[in-house]
Coordinates of C-alpha atoms in Angstrom, one line a residue:
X1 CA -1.8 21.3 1.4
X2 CA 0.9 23.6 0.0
X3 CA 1.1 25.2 -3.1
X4 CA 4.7 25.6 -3.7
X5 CA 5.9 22.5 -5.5
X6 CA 9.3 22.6 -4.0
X7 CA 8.5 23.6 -0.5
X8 CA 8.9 20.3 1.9
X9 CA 7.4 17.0 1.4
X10 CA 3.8 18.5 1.7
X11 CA -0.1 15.7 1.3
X12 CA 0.4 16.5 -2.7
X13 CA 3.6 15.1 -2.5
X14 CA 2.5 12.2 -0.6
X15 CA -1.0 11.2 -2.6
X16 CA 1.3 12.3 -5.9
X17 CA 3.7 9.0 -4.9
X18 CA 0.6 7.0 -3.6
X19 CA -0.4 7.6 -7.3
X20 CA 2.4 6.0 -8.8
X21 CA 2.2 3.3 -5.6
X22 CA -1.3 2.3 -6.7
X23 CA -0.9 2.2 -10.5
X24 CA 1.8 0.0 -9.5
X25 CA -0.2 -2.0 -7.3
X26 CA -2.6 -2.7 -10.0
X27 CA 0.6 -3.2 -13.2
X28 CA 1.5 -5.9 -10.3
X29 CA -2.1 -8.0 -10.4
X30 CA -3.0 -7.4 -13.7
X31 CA -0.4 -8.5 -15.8
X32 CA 0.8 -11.4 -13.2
X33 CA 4.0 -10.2 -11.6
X34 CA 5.9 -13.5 -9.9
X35 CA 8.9 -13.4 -12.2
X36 CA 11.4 -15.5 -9.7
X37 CA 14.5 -13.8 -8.5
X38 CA 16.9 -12.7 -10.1
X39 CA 14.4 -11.5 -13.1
X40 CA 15.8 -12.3 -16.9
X41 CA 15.4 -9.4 -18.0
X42 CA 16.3 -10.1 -21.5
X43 CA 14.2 -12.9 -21.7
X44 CA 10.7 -12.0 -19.9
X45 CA 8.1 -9.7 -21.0
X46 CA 8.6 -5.7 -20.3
X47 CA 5.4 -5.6 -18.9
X48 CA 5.6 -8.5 -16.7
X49 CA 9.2 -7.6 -15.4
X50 CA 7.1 -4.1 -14.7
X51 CA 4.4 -5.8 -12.7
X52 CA 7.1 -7.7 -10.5
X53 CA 9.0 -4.7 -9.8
X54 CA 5.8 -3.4 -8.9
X55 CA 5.5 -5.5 -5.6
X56 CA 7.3 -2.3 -4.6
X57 CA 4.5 -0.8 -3.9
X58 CA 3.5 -2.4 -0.4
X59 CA 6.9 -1.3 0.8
X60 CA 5.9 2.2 -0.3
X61 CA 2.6 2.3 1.1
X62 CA 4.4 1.2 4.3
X63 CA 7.2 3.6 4.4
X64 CA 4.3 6.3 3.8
X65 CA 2.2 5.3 6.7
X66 CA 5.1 5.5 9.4
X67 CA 6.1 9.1 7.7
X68 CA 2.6 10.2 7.8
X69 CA 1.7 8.9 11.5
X70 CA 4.9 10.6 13.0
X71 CA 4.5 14.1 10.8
X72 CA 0.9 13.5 12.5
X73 CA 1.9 12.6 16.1
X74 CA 4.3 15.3 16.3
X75 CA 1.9 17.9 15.1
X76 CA -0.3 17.1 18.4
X77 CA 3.2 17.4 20.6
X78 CA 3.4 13.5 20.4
X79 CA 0.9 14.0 23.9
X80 CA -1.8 10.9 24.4
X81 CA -0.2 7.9 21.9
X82 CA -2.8 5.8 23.1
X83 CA -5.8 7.9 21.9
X84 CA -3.6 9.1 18.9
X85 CA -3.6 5.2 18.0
X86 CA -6.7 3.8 19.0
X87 CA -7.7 7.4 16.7
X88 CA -6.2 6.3 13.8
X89 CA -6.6 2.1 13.6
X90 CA -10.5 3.0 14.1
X91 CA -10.3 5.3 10.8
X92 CA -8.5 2.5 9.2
X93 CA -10.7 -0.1 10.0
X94 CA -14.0 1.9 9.6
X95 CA -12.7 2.5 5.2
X96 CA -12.1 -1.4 5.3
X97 CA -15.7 -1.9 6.9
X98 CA -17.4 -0.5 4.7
X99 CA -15.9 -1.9 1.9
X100 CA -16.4 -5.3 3.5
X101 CA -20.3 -5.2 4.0
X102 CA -20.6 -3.5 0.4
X103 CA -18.7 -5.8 -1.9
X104 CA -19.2 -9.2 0.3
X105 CA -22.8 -8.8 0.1
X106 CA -22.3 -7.4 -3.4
X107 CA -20.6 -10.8 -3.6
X108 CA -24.1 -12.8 -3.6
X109 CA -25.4 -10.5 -6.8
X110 CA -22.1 -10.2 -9.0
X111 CA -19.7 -12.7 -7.7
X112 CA -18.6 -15.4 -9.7
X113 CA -19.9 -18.9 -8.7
X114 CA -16.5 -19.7 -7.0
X115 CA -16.8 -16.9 -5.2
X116 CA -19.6 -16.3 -3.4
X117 CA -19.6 -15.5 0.0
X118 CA -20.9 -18.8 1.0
X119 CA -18.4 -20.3 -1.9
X120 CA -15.6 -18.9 -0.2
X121 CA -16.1 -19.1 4.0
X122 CA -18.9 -22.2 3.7
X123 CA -22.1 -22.0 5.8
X124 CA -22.9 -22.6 8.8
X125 CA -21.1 -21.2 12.0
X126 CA -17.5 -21.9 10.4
X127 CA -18.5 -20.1 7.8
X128 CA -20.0 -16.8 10.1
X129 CA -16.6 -17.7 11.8
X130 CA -14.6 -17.0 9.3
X131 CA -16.2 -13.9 7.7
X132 CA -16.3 -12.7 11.7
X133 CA -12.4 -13.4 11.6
X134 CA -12.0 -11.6 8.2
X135 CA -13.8 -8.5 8.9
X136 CA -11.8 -8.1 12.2
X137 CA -8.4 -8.4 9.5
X138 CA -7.3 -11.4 11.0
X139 CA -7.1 -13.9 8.6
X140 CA -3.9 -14.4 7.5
X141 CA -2.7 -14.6 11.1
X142 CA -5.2 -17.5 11.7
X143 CA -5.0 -18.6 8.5
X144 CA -8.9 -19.1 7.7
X145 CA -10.9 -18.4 4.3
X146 CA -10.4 -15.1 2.6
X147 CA -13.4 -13.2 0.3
X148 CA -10.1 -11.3 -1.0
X149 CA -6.7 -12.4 -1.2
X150 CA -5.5 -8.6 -1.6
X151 CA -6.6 -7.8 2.3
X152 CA -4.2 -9.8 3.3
X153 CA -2.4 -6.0 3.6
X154 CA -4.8 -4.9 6.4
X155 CA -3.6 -7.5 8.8
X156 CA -0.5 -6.0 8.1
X157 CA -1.2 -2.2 8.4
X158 CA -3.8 -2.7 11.7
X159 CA -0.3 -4.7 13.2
X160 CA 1.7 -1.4 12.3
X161 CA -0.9 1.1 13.7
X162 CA -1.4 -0.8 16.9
X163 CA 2.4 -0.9 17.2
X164 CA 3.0 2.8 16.5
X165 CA 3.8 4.5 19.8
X166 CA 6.0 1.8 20.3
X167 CA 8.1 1.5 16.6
X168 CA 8.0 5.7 17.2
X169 CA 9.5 5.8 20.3
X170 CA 12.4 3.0 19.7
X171 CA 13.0 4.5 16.7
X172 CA 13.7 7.4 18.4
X173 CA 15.6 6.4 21.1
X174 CA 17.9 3.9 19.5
X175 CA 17.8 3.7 15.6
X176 CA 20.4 2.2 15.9
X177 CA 19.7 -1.4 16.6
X178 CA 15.4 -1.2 15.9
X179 CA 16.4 0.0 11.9
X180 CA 18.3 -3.2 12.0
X181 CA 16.6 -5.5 13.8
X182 CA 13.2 -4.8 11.9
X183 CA 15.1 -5.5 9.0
X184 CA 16.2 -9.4 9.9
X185 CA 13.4 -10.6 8.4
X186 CA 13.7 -9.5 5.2
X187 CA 17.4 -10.6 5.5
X188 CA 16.5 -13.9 7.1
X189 CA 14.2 -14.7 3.9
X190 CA 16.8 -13.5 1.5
X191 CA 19.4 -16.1 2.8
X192 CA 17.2 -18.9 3.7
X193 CA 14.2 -18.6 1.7
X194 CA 10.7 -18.5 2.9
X195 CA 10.5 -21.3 4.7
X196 CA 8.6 -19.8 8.0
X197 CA 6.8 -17.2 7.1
X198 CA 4.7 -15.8 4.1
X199 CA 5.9 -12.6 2.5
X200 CA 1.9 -11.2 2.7
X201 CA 2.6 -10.8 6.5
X202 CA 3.2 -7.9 9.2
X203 CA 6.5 -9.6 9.6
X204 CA 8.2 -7.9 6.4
X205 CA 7.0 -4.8 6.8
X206 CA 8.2 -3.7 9.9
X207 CA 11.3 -2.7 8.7
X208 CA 9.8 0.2 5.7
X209 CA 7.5 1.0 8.4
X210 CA 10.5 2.4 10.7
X211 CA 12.5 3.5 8.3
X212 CA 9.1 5.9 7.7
X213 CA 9.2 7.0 10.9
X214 CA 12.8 7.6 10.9
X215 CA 12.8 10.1 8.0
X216 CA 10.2 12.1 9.8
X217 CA 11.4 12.1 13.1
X218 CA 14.8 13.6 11.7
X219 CA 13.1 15.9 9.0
X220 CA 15.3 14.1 6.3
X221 CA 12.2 14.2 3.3
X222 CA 12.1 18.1 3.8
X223 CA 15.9 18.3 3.8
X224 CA 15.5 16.5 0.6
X225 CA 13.1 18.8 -1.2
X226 CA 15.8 21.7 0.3
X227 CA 18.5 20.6 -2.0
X228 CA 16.1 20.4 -5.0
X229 CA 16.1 24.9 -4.8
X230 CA 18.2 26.7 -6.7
X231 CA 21.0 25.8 -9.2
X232 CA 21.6 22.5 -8.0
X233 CA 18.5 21.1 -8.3
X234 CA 19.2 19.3 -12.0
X235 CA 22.0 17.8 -10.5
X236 CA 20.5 16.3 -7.3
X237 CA 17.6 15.4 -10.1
X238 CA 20.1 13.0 -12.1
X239 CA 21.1 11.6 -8.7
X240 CA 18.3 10.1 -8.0
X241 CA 17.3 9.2 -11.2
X242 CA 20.8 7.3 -11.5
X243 CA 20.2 6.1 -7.8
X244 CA 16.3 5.0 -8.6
X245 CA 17.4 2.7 -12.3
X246 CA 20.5 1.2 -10.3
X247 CA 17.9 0.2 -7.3
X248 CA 15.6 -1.1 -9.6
X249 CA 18.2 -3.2 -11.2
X250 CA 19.6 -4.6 -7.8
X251 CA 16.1 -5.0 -6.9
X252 CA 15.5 -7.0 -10.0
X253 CA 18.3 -9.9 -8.3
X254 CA 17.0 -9.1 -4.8
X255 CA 13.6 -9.5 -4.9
X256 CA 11.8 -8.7 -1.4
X257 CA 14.4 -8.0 0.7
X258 CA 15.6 -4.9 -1.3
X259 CA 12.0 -3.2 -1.6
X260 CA 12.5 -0.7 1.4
X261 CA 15.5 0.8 -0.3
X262 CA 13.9 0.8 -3.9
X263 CA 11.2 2.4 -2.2
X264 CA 12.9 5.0 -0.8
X265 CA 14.6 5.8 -4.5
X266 CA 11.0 5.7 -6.0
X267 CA 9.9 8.3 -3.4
X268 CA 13.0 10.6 -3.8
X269 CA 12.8 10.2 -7.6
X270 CA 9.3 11.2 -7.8
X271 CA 9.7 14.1 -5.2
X272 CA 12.4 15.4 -7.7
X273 CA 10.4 15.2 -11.1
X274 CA 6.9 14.2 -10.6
X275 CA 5.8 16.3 -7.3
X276 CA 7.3 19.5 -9.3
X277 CA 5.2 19.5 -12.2
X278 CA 2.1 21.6 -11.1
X279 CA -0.2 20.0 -13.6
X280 CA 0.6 16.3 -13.9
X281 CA 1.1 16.1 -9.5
X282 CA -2.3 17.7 -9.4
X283 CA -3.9 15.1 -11.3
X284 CA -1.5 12.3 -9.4
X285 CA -2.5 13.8 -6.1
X286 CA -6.0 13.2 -6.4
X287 CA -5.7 9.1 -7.5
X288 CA -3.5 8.9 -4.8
X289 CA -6.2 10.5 -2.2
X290 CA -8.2 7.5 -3.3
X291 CA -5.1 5.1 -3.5
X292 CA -7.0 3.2 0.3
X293 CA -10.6 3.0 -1.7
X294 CA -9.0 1.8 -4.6
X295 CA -6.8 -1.0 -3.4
X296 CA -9.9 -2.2 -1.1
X297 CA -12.2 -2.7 -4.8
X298 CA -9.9 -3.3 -7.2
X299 CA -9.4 -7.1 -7.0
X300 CA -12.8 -7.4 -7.2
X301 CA -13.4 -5.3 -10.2
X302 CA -10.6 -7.5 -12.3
X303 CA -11.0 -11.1 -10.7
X304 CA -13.8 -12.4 -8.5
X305 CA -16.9 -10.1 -9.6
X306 CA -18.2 -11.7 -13.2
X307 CA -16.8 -8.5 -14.8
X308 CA -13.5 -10.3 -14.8
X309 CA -14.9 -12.0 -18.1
X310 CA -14.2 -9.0 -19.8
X311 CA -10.7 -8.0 -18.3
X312 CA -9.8 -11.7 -19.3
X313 CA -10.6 -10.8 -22.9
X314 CA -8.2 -7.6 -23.2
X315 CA -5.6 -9.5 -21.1
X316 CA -5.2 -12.4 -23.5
X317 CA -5.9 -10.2 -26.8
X318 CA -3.3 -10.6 -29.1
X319 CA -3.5 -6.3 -29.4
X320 CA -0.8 -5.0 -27.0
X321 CA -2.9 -2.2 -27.1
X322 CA -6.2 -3.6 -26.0
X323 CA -3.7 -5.7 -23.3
X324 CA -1.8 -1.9 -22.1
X325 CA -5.8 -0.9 -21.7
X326 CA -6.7 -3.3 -18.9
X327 CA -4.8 -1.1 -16.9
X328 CA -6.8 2.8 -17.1
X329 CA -10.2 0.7 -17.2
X330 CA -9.4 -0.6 -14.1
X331 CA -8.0 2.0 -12.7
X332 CA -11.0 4.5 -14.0
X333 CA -13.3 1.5 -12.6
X334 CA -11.8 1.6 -9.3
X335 CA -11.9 5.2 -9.0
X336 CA -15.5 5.5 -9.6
X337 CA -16.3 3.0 -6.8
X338 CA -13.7 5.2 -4.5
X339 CA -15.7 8.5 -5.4
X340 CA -19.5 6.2 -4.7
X341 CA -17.5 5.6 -1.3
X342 CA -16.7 8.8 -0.4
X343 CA -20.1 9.9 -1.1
X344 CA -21.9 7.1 1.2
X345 CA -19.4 7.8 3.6
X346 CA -21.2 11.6 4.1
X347 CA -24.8 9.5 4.6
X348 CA -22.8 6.8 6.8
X349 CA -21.2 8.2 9.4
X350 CA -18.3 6.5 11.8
X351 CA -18.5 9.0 14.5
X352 CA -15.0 8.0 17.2
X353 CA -15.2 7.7 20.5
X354 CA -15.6 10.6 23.3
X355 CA -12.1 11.3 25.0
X356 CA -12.3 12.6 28.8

């Protein structure tokens, strides 16, 4: 990790935006953001046009995870993709396992009735069926029972990481017609609605996910922070912030489709203000080193463990205040349960494969 604030796009500056990705995350299920497209802005509740701008988030994550495996991949001389994948998807998968066997069987304890393991995938050998498909991150590609709606994302990200070599090497042999055609989704459900395919699929997310690699590949986040040295710095500052409220706005009569480019702004934005404030992107950087733990928990702390009762009583106060509070004591809640990880994960071991 570097030091210098302005130096590159360094891990600070990545967990620093995974901070403001997973606050995000949780604005977005919290306060119940599904405003339609386009958003009335005038008309609809700050905090709920907040929480469906917030959706920006996966896009985000996504774009992350293509930067970070390429910066990766190229550090080991882009030599062995195959063991460089199968590498990383079992890390992946081994945080998700964990947090699988913890909070399902947690599930039988502190679940609420409806959502008891046994509630949720039935008994029986359908029911070990469908928990079988689930832990493998399956389900929304066979469409079976899900224990947490919010996994849907790891179907997703195992369909990216298997995928890698393949996205990194397209990407960069011909950009110019992979950028695009990872992007005809997104443009397919802007023009004809979502008549195929749900949005919480690994369809939409190819395209963030090679635009990721693409800004690695051609060093264009480090030649970023470059132009944020010196004298014009302020000005490249207002740029971006310009660039970022204009996105959000288009975004805003979008939707979906627009999310990789507002992510991009939201990443540049926060590389120019947050990630240079020593203090604050300290304090960002760690949440964002737990940003995995806390998306895996969080849904269960706010909605299907019997806690929910009391999240239900700050969301529907009649305080704004005690309503704006849901939102630290989850995500103080959710970081606790990320730090009782990391500690099991010292006494549990995943130990990877031997290589020859």
């Amino acid at each position: 990790m570097r030091s210098e604030p302005v130096a590159g796009f360094s891990t600070r500056d990545t967990n620093t935006v995974k901070c403001v990705a997973v606050i995000l995350l949780l604005t977005h299920h919290l306060y119940m953001g599904v405003l339609p497209t386009p958003i009335d802005l005038k008309g609809s509740a700050p905090h709920v046009v907040l929480a469906t701008l917030g959706k920006v988030c996966v896009a985000v994550f996504v774009m992350l995870s293509g930067y970070g495996l390429s910066v990766s991949f190229e550090r080991r001389g882009g030599r062995n993709p195959v063991r460089f994948t199968v590498d990383h998807t079992l890390k992946l998968m081994w945080s998700y396992w964990l947090v699988y066997v913890i909070f399902t069987l947690g599930g039988i304890f502190f679940a609420r009735p409806e959502f008891t393991p046994q509630a949720v995938y039935g008994a029986g050998l359908h029911g070990a069926w469908q928990a079988l498909v689930e832990f493998l991150a399956l389900r929304p590609l066979l469409r079976t029972a899900s224990y947490n709606q919010t996994w849907w994302y790891m179907e997703a990200a195992l369909a990216l990481y298997v995928t890698f070599p393949l996205m990194y090497r397209a990407v960069k042999k011909i950009p110019w017609l992979i950028l695009p055609a990872t992007a005809v989704p997104l443009a397919l459900y802007y023009f004809c609605g979502n008549d195929v395919w749900d949005t919480c699929r690994e369809i939409y997310w190819f395209f963030p996910f090679a635009v990721g690699v693409f800004l690695a590949q051609r060093g264009l986040l480090e030649r970023f922070a470059g132009l944020l040295k010196g004298g014009r710095g302020w000005a490249v500052t207002a740029a971006v912030t310009v660039a970022f409220l204009l996105f959000a706005y288009i975004r805003s009569l979008i939707g979906l489709a627009f999310d990789t480019f507002f992510a991009l702004s939201l990443i540049l934005f926060l590389r120019a203000t947050l990630c240079r404030i020593p203090v604050l992107s300290g304090a960002a950087a760690y949440v964002g080193s737990r940003s995995g733990d806390v998306f895996l928990v969080h849904s269960f702390l706010y909605g299907y463990y019997v806690t929910q009762y009391h999240f239900t009583r700050l969301l529907w106060s009649s305080n704004p205040w005690a309503v704006f509070s849901a939102l630290p004591a989850l995500l103080v809640l959710s970081l606790v349960c990320a730090e009782l990880l990391r500690l099991l994960r010292r006494v549990v071991v995943f130990q990877l494969p031997e290589w020859k």
